PDB file of N, CA and C in Angstrom:
ATOM      1  N   UNK R   4     -20.075  13.964 -70.964  1.00  0.00           N
ATOM      2  CA  UNK R   4     -19.825  12.828 -70.085  1.00  0.00           C
ATOM      3  C   UNK R   4     -19.089  11.748 -70.879  1.00  0.00           C
ATOM      4  N   UNK R   5     -17.961  11.246 -70.343  1.00  0.00           N
ATOM      5  CA  UNK R   5     -17.188  10.269 -71.112  1.00  0.00           C
ATOM      6  C   UNK R   5     -17.899   8.924 -71.216  1.00  0.00           C
ATOM      7  N   UNK R   6     -17.656   8.237 -72.344  1.00  0.00           N
ATOM      8  CA  UNK R   6     -18.193   6.899 -72.520  1.00  0.00           C
ATOM      9  C   UNK R   6     -17.378   5.877 -71.749  1.00  0.00           C
ATOM     10  N   UNK R   7     -17.796   4.629 -71.848  1.00  0.00           N
ATOM     11  CA  UNK R   7     -17.136   3.555 -71.099  1.00  0.00           C
ATOM     12  C   UNK R   7     -15.663   3.416 -71.485  1.00  0.00           C
ATOM     13  N   UNK R   8     -15.365   3.521 -72.776  1.00  0.00           N
ATOM     14  CA  UNK R   8     -13.973   3.391 -73.213  1.00  0.00           C
ATOM     15  C   UNK R   8     -13.089   4.490 -72.665  1.00  0.00           C
ATOM     16  N   UNK R   9     -13.584   5.719 -72.701  1.00  0.00           N
ATOM     17  CA  UNK R   9     -12.818   6.846 -72.171  1.00  0.00           C
ATOM     18  C   UNK R   9     -12.627   6.720 -70.661  1.00  0.00           C
ATOM     19  N   UNK R  10     -13.675   6.265 -69.974  1.00  0.00           N
ATOM     20  CA  UNK R  10     -13.569   6.087 -68.522  1.00  0.00           C
ATOM     21  C   UNK R  10     -12.536   5.007 -68.189  1.00  0.00           C
ATOM     22  N   UNK R  11     -12.528   3.937 -68.977  1.00  0.00           N
ATOM     23  CA  UNK R  11     -11.562   2.860 -68.782  1.00  0.00           C
ATOM     24  C   UNK R  11     -10.141   3.389 -68.946  1.00  0.00           C
ATOM     25  N   UNK R  12      -9.916   4.118 -70.028  1.00  0.00           N
ATOM     26  CA  UNK R  12      -8.581   4.686 -70.264  1.00  0.00           C
ATOM     27  C   UNK R  12      -8.192   5.658 -69.152  1.00  0.00           C
ATOM     28  N   UNK R  13      -9.129   6.488 -68.736  1.00  0.00           N
ATOM     29  CA  UNK R  13      -8.831   7.446 -67.668  1.00  0.00           C
ATOM     30  C   UNK R  13      -8.367   6.730 -66.404  1.00  0.00           C
ATOM     31  N   UNK R  14      -9.000   5.605 -66.103  1.00  0.00           N
ATOM     32  CA  UNK R  14      -8.659   4.860 -64.889  1.00  0.00           C
ATOM     33  C   UNK R  14      -7.327   4.123 -64.996  1.00  0.00           C
ATOM     34  N   UNK R  15      -7.061   3.507 -66.148  1.00  0.00           N
ATOM     35  CA  UNK R  15      -5.905   2.613 -66.262  1.00  0.00           C
ATOM     36  C   UNK R  15      -4.706   3.176 -67.022  1.00  0.00           C
ATOM     37  N   UNK R  16      -4.904   4.084 -67.953  1.00  0.00           N
ATOM     38  CA  UNK R  16      -3.824   4.553 -68.834  1.00  0.00           C
ATOM     39  C   UNK R  16      -2.950   5.574 -68.107  1.00  0.00           C
ATOM     40  N   UNK R  17      -2.067   5.082 -67.255  1.00  0.00           N
ATOM     41  CA  UNK R  17      -1.295   5.975 -66.377  1.00  0.00           C
ATOM     42  C   UNK R  17      -0.306   6.859 -67.131  1.00  0.00           C
ATOM     43  N   UNK R  18       0.182   6.424 -68.289  1.00  0.00           N
ATOM     44  CA  UNK R  18       1.128   7.265 -69.031  1.00  0.00           C
ATOM     45  C   UNK R  18       0.431   8.086 -70.121  1.00  0.00           C
ATOM     46  N   UNK R  19      -0.882   7.986 -70.191  1.00  0.00           N
ATOM     47  CA  UNK R  19      -1.727   8.785 -71.088  1.00  0.00           C
ATOM     48  C   UNK R  19      -1.312   8.693 -72.554  1.00  0.00           C
ATOM     49  N   UNK R  20      -0.967   7.448 -72.990  1.00  0.00           N
ATOM     50  CA  UNK R  20      -0.611   7.271 -74.399  1.00  0.00           C
ATOM     51  C   UNK R  20      -1.793   6.775 -75.231  1.00  0.00           C
ATOM     52  N   UNK R  21      -2.963   6.698 -74.618  1.00  0.00           N
ATOM     53  CA  UNK R  21      -4.160   6.273 -75.337  1.00  0.00           C
ATOM     54  C   UNK R  21      -4.338   4.771 -75.432  1.00  0.00           C
ATOM     55  N   UNK R  22      -3.479   4.017 -74.720  1.00  0.00           N
ATOM     56  CA  UNK R  22      -3.539   2.559 -74.704  1.00  0.00           C
ATOM     57  C   UNK R  22      -3.297   2.097 -73.272  1.00  0.00           C
ATOM     58  N   UNK R  23      -3.800   0.919 -72.954  1.00  0.00           N
ATOM     59  CA  UNK R  23      -3.577   0.334 -71.634  1.00  0.00           C
ATOM     60  C   UNK R  23      -2.729  -0.916 -71.791  1.00  0.00           C
ATOM     61  N   UNK R  24      -1.539  -0.888 -71.203  1.00  0.00           N
ATOM     62  CA  UNK R  24      -0.663  -2.066 -71.217  1.00  0.00           C
ATOM     63  C   UNK R  24      -1.092  -3.023 -70.107  1.00  0.00           C
ATOM     64  N   UNK R  25      -0.594  -4.235 -70.187  1.00  0.00           N
ATOM     65  CA  UNK R  25      -0.883  -5.211 -69.134  1.00  0.00           C
ATOM     66  C   UNK R  25      -0.407  -4.687 -67.781  1.00  0.00           C
ATOM     67  N   UNK R  26       0.766  -4.075 -67.747  1.00  0.00           N
ATOM     68  CA  UNK R  26       1.303  -3.538 -66.484  1.00  0.00           C
ATOM     69  C   UNK R  26       0.390  -2.452 -65.927  1.00  0.00           C
ATOM     70  N   UNK R  27      -0.116  -1.578 -66.804  1.00  0.00           N
ATOM     71  CA  UNK R  27      -1.029  -0.524 -66.344  1.00  0.00           C
ATOM     72  C   UNK R  27      -2.326  -1.135 -65.816  1.00  0.00           C
ATOM     73  N   UNK R  28      -2.807  -2.157 -66.505  1.00  0.00           N
ATOM     74  CA  UNK R  28      -4.048  -2.814 -66.096  1.00  0.00           C
ATOM     75  C   UNK R  28      -3.888  -3.513 -64.751  1.00  0.00           C
ATOM     76  N   UNK R  29      -2.735  -4.102 -64.516  1.00  0.00           N
ATOM     77  CA  UNK R  29      -2.494  -4.856 -63.284  1.00  0.00           C
ATOM     78  C   UNK R  29      -2.089  -3.963 -62.107  1.00  0.00           C
ATOM     79  N   UNK R  30      -1.640  -2.743 -62.361  1.00  0.00           N
ATOM     80  CA  UNK R  30      -1.108  -1.877 -61.305  1.00  0.00           C
ATOM     81  C   UNK R  30      -2.088  -1.643 -60.154  1.00  0.00           C
ATOM     82  N   UNK R  31      -3.371  -1.346 -60.394  1.00  0.00           N
ATOM     83  CA  UNK R  31      -4.275  -1.149 -59.259  1.00  0.00           C
ATOM     84  C   UNK R  31      -4.416  -2.396 -58.386  1.00  0.00           C
ATOM     85  N   UNK R  32      -4.453  -3.568 -59.018  1.00  0.00           N
ATOM     86  CA  UNK R  32      -4.555  -4.806 -58.248  1.00  0.00           C
ATOM     87  C   UNK R  32      -3.297  -5.034 -57.417  1.00  0.00           C
ATOM     88  N   UNK R  33      -2.140  -4.723 -58.012  1.00  0.00           N
ATOM     89  CA  UNK R  33      -0.876  -4.884 -57.280  1.00  0.00           C
ATOM     90  C   UNK R  33      -0.828  -3.943 -56.077  1.00  0.00           C
ATOM     91  N   UNK R  34      -1.288  -2.723 -56.275  1.00  0.00           N
ATOM     92  CA  UNK R  34      -1.313  -1.757 -55.176  1.00  0.00           C
ATOM     93  C   UNK R  34      -2.226  -2.252 -54.051  1.00  0.00           C
ATOM     94  N   UNK R  35      -3.406  -2.757 -54.417  1.00  0.00           N
ATOM     95  CA  UNK R  35      -4.322  -3.257 -53.401  1.00  0.00           C
ATOM     96  C   UNK R  35      -3.736  -4.483 -52.705  1.00  0.00           C
ATOM     97  N   UNK R  36      -3.097  -5.364 -53.459  1.00  0.00           N
ATOM     98  CA  UNK R  36      -2.462  -6.540 -52.869  1.00  0.00           C
ATOM     99  C   UNK R  36      -1.470  -6.117 -51.793  1.00  0.00           C
ATOM    100  N   UNK R  37      -0.650  -5.127 -52.110  1.00  0.00           N
ATOM    101  CA  UNK R  37       0.366  -4.676 -51.152  1.00  0.00           C
ATOM    102  C   UNK R  37      -0.285  -4.055 -49.905  1.00  0.00           C
ATOM    103  N   UNK R  38      -1.442  -3.412 -50.074  1.00  0.00           N
ATOM    104  CA  UNK R  38      -2.152  -2.870 -48.917  1.00  0.00           C
ATOM    105  C   UNK R  38      -2.680  -3.981 -48.012  1.00  0.00           C
ATOM    106  N   UNK R  39      -3.142  -5.059 -48.624  1.00  0.00           N
ATOM    107  CA  UNK R  39      -3.701  -6.170 -47.849  1.00  0.00           C
ATOM    108  C   UNK R  39      -2.605  -6.990 -47.193  1.00  0.00           C
ATOM    109  N   UNK R  40      -1.484  -7.193 -47.886  1.00  0.00           N
ATOM    110  CA  UNK R  40      -0.362  -8.002 -47.382  1.00  0.00           C
ATOM    111  C   UNK R  40       0.381  -7.219 -46.299  1.00  0.00           C
ATOM    112  N   UNK R  41      -0.196  -7.202 -45.118  1.00  0.00           N
ATOM    113  CA  UNK R  41       0.290  -6.344 -44.030  1.00  0.00           C
ATOM    114  C   UNK R  41       1.745  -6.615 -43.646  1.00  0.00           C
ATOM    115  N   UNK R  42       2.171  -7.872 -43.677  1.00  0.00           N
ATOM    116  CA  UNK R  42       3.547  -8.169 -43.264  1.00  0.00           C
ATOM    117  C   UNK R  42       4.528  -8.166 -44.441  1.00  0.00           C
ATOM    118  N   UNK R  43       4.040  -7.913 -45.646  1.00  0.00           N
ATOM    119  CA  UNK R  43       4.919  -7.780 -46.799  1.00  0.00           C
ATOM    120  C   UNK R  43       5.629  -9.045 -47.236  1.00  0.00           C
ATOM    121  N   UNK R  44       5.054 -10.204 -46.918  1.00  0.00           N
ATOM    122  CA  UNK R  44       5.729 -11.452 -47.272  1.00  0.00           C
ATOM    123  C   UNK R  44       5.348 -11.996 -48.651  1.00  0.00           C
ATOM    124  N   UNK R  45       4.535 -11.241 -49.392  1.00  0.00           N
ATOM    125  CA  UNK R  45       4.177 -11.664 -50.738  1.00  0.00           C
ATOM    126  C   UNK R  45       2.977 -12.583 -50.818  1.00  0.00           C
ATOM    127  N   UNK R  46       2.302 -12.792 -49.688  1.00  0.00           N
ATOM    128  CA  UNK R  46       1.078 -13.585 -49.710  1.00  0.00           C
ATOM    129  C   UNK R  46       0.080 -12.978 -48.723  1.00  0.00           C
ATOM    130  N   UNK R  47      -1.190 -13.269 -48.959  1.00  0.00           N
ATOM    131  CA  UNK R  47      -2.248 -12.729 -48.114  1.00  0.00           C
ATOM    132  C   UNK R  47      -2.889 -13.873 -47.348  1.00  0.00           C
ATOM    133  N   UNK R  48      -2.887 -13.748 -46.040  1.00  0.00           N
ATOM    134  CA  UNK R  48      -3.533 -14.750 -45.194  1.00  0.00           C
ATOM    135  C   UNK R  48      -4.996 -14.354 -44.979  1.00  0.00           C
ATOM    136  N   UNK R  49      -5.773 -15.288 -44.452  1.00  0.00           N
ATOM    137  CA  UNK R  49      -7.169 -15.000 -44.131  1.00  0.00           C
ATOM    138  C   UNK R  49      -7.256 -13.860 -43.120  1.00  0.00           C
ATOM    139  N   UNK R  50      -6.321 -13.823 -42.192  1.00  0.00           N
ATOM    140  CA  UNK R  50      -6.323 -12.778 -41.174  1.00  0.00           C
ATOM    141  C   UNK R  50      -6.054 -11.409 -41.789  1.00  0.00           C
ATOM    142  N   UNK R  51      -5.096 -11.342 -42.715  1.00  0.00           N
ATOM    143  CA  UNK R  51      -4.797 -10.069 -43.388  1.00  0.00           C
ATOM    144  C   UNK R  51      -5.988  -9.609 -44.223  1.00  0.00           C
ATOM    145  N   UNK R  52      -6.628 -10.551 -44.906  1.00  0.00           N
ATOM    146  CA  UNK R  52      -7.795 -10.204 -45.719  1.00  0.00           C
ATOM    147  C   UNK R  52      -8.923  -9.689 -44.825  1.00  0.00           C
ATOM    148  N   UNK R  53      -9.160 -10.352 -43.711  1.00  0.00           N
ATOM    149  CA  UNK R  53     -10.216  -9.929 -42.792  1.00  0.00           C
ATOM    150  C   UNK R  53      -9.912  -8.550 -42.211  1.00  0.00           C
ATOM    151  N   UNK R  54      -8.670  -8.307 -41.876  1.00  0.00           N
ATOM    152  CA  UNK R  54      -8.286  -7.005 -41.325  1.00  0.00           C
ATOM    153  C   UNK R  54      -8.476  -5.909 -42.363  1.00  0.00           C
ATOM    154  N   UNK R  55      -8.155  -6.199 -43.620  1.00  0.00           N
ATOM    155  CA  UNK R  55      -8.332  -5.223 -44.686  1.00  0.00           C
ATOM    156  C   UNK R  55      -9.810  -4.905 -44.882  1.00  0.00           C
ATOM    157  N   UNK R  56     -10.644  -5.930 -44.917  1.00  0.00           N
ATOM    158  CA  UNK R  56     -12.086  -5.718 -45.071  1.00  0.00           C
ATOM    159  C   UNK R  56     -12.614  -4.874 -43.916  1.00  0.00           C
ATOM    160  N   UNK R  57     -12.158  -5.149 -42.714  1.00  0.00           N
ATOM    161  CA  UNK R  57     -12.594  -4.373 -41.551  1.00  0.00           C
ATOM    162  C   UNK R  57     -12.173  -2.913 -41.679  1.00  0.00           C
ATOM    163  N   UNK R  58     -10.950  -2.662 -42.117  1.00  0.00           N
ATOM    164  CA  UNK R  58     -10.488  -1.283 -42.312  1.00  0.00           C
ATOM    165  C   UNK R  58     -11.344  -0.565 -43.352  1.00  0.00           C
ATOM    166  N   UNK R  59     -11.670  -1.262 -44.432  1.00  0.00           N
ATOM    167  CA  UNK R  59     -12.503  -0.650 -45.485  1.00  0.00           C
ATOM    168  C   UNK R  59     -13.892  -0.318 -44.938  1.00  0.00           C
ATOM    169  N   UNK R  60     -14.459  -1.219 -44.146  1.00  0.00           N
ATOM    170  CA  UNK R  60     -15.772  -0.964 -43.539  1.00  0.00           C
ATOM    171  C   UNK R  60     -15.718   0.264 -42.636  1.00  0.00           C
ATOM    172  N   UNK R  61     -14.674   0.336 -41.819  1.00  0.00           N
ATOM    173  CA  UNK R  61     -14.537   1.472 -40.906  1.00  0.00           C
ATOM    174  C   UNK R  61     -14.390   2.781 -41.668  1.00  0.00           C
ATOM    175  N   UNK R  62     -13.612   2.768 -42.747  1.00  0.00           N
ATOM    176  CA  UNK R  62     -13.445   3.980 -43.562  1.00  0.00           C
ATOM    177  C   UNK R  62     -14.766   4.386 -44.207  1.00  0.00           C
ATOM    178  N   UNK R  63     -15.521   3.416 -44.689  1.00  0.00           N
ATOM    179  CA  UNK R  63     -16.811   3.719 -45.307  1.00  0.00           C
ATOM    180  C   UNK R  63     -17.776   4.300 -44.275  1.00  0.00           C
ATOM    181  N   UNK R  64     -17.767   3.745 -43.077  1.00  0.00           N
ATOM    182  CA  UNK R  64     -18.650   4.251 -42.031  1.00  0.00           C
ATOM    183  C   UNK R  64     -18.286   5.694 -41.660  1.00  0.00           C
ATOM    184  N   UNK R  65     -17.002   5.995 -41.574  1.00  0.00           N
ATOM    185  CA  UNK R  65     -16.571   7.361 -41.285  1.00  0.00           C
ATOM    186  C   UNK R  65     -17.038   8.316 -42.354  1.00  0.00           C
ATOM    187  N   UNK R  66     -16.919   7.902 -43.611  1.00  0.00           N
ATOM    188  CA  UNK R  66     -17.357   8.752 -44.722  1.00  0.00           C
ATOM    189  C   UNK R  66     -18.860   8.987 -44.671  1.00  0.00           C
ATOM    190  N   UNK R  67     -19.614   7.953 -44.346  1.00  0.00           N
ATOM    191  CA  UNK R  67     -21.065   8.101 -44.258  1.00  0.00           C
ATOM    192  C   UNK R  67     -21.463   9.021 -43.112  1.00  0.00           C
ATOM    193  N   UNK R  68     -20.743   8.947 -42.017  1.00  0.00           N
ATOM    194  CA  UNK R  68     -21.035   9.797 -40.862  1.00  0.00           C
ATOM    195  C   UNK R  68     -20.770  11.266 -41.164  1.00  0.00           C
ATOM    196  N   UNK R  69     -19.840  11.540 -42.069  1.00  0.00           N
ATOM    197  CA  UNK R  69     -19.480  12.928 -42.408  1.00  0.00           C
ATOM    198  C   UNK R  69     -20.495  13.546 -43.367  1.00  0.00           C
ATOM    199  N   UNK R  70     -21.331  12.743 -43.986  1.00  0.00           N
ATOM    200  CA  UNK R  70     -22.313  13.280 -44.953  1.00  0.00           C
ATOM    201  C   UNK R  70     -23.502  13.890 -44.262  1.00  0.00           C
TER     202      UNK R  70
END
């Protein structure tokens, strides 16, 4: 079972060079930001955030129902 450091690298080290750059570290947050920013204007409104949270809840409920 991998330790915390190995798990961290596995999650963030996208080019598998054994190090995590700032860009690699920020990439998951950027991806999530783009998912939340529904209209693609570079900012997230309260409505977009609420819609994203609702979608996540619905997806989680579907997954729980399948178990």
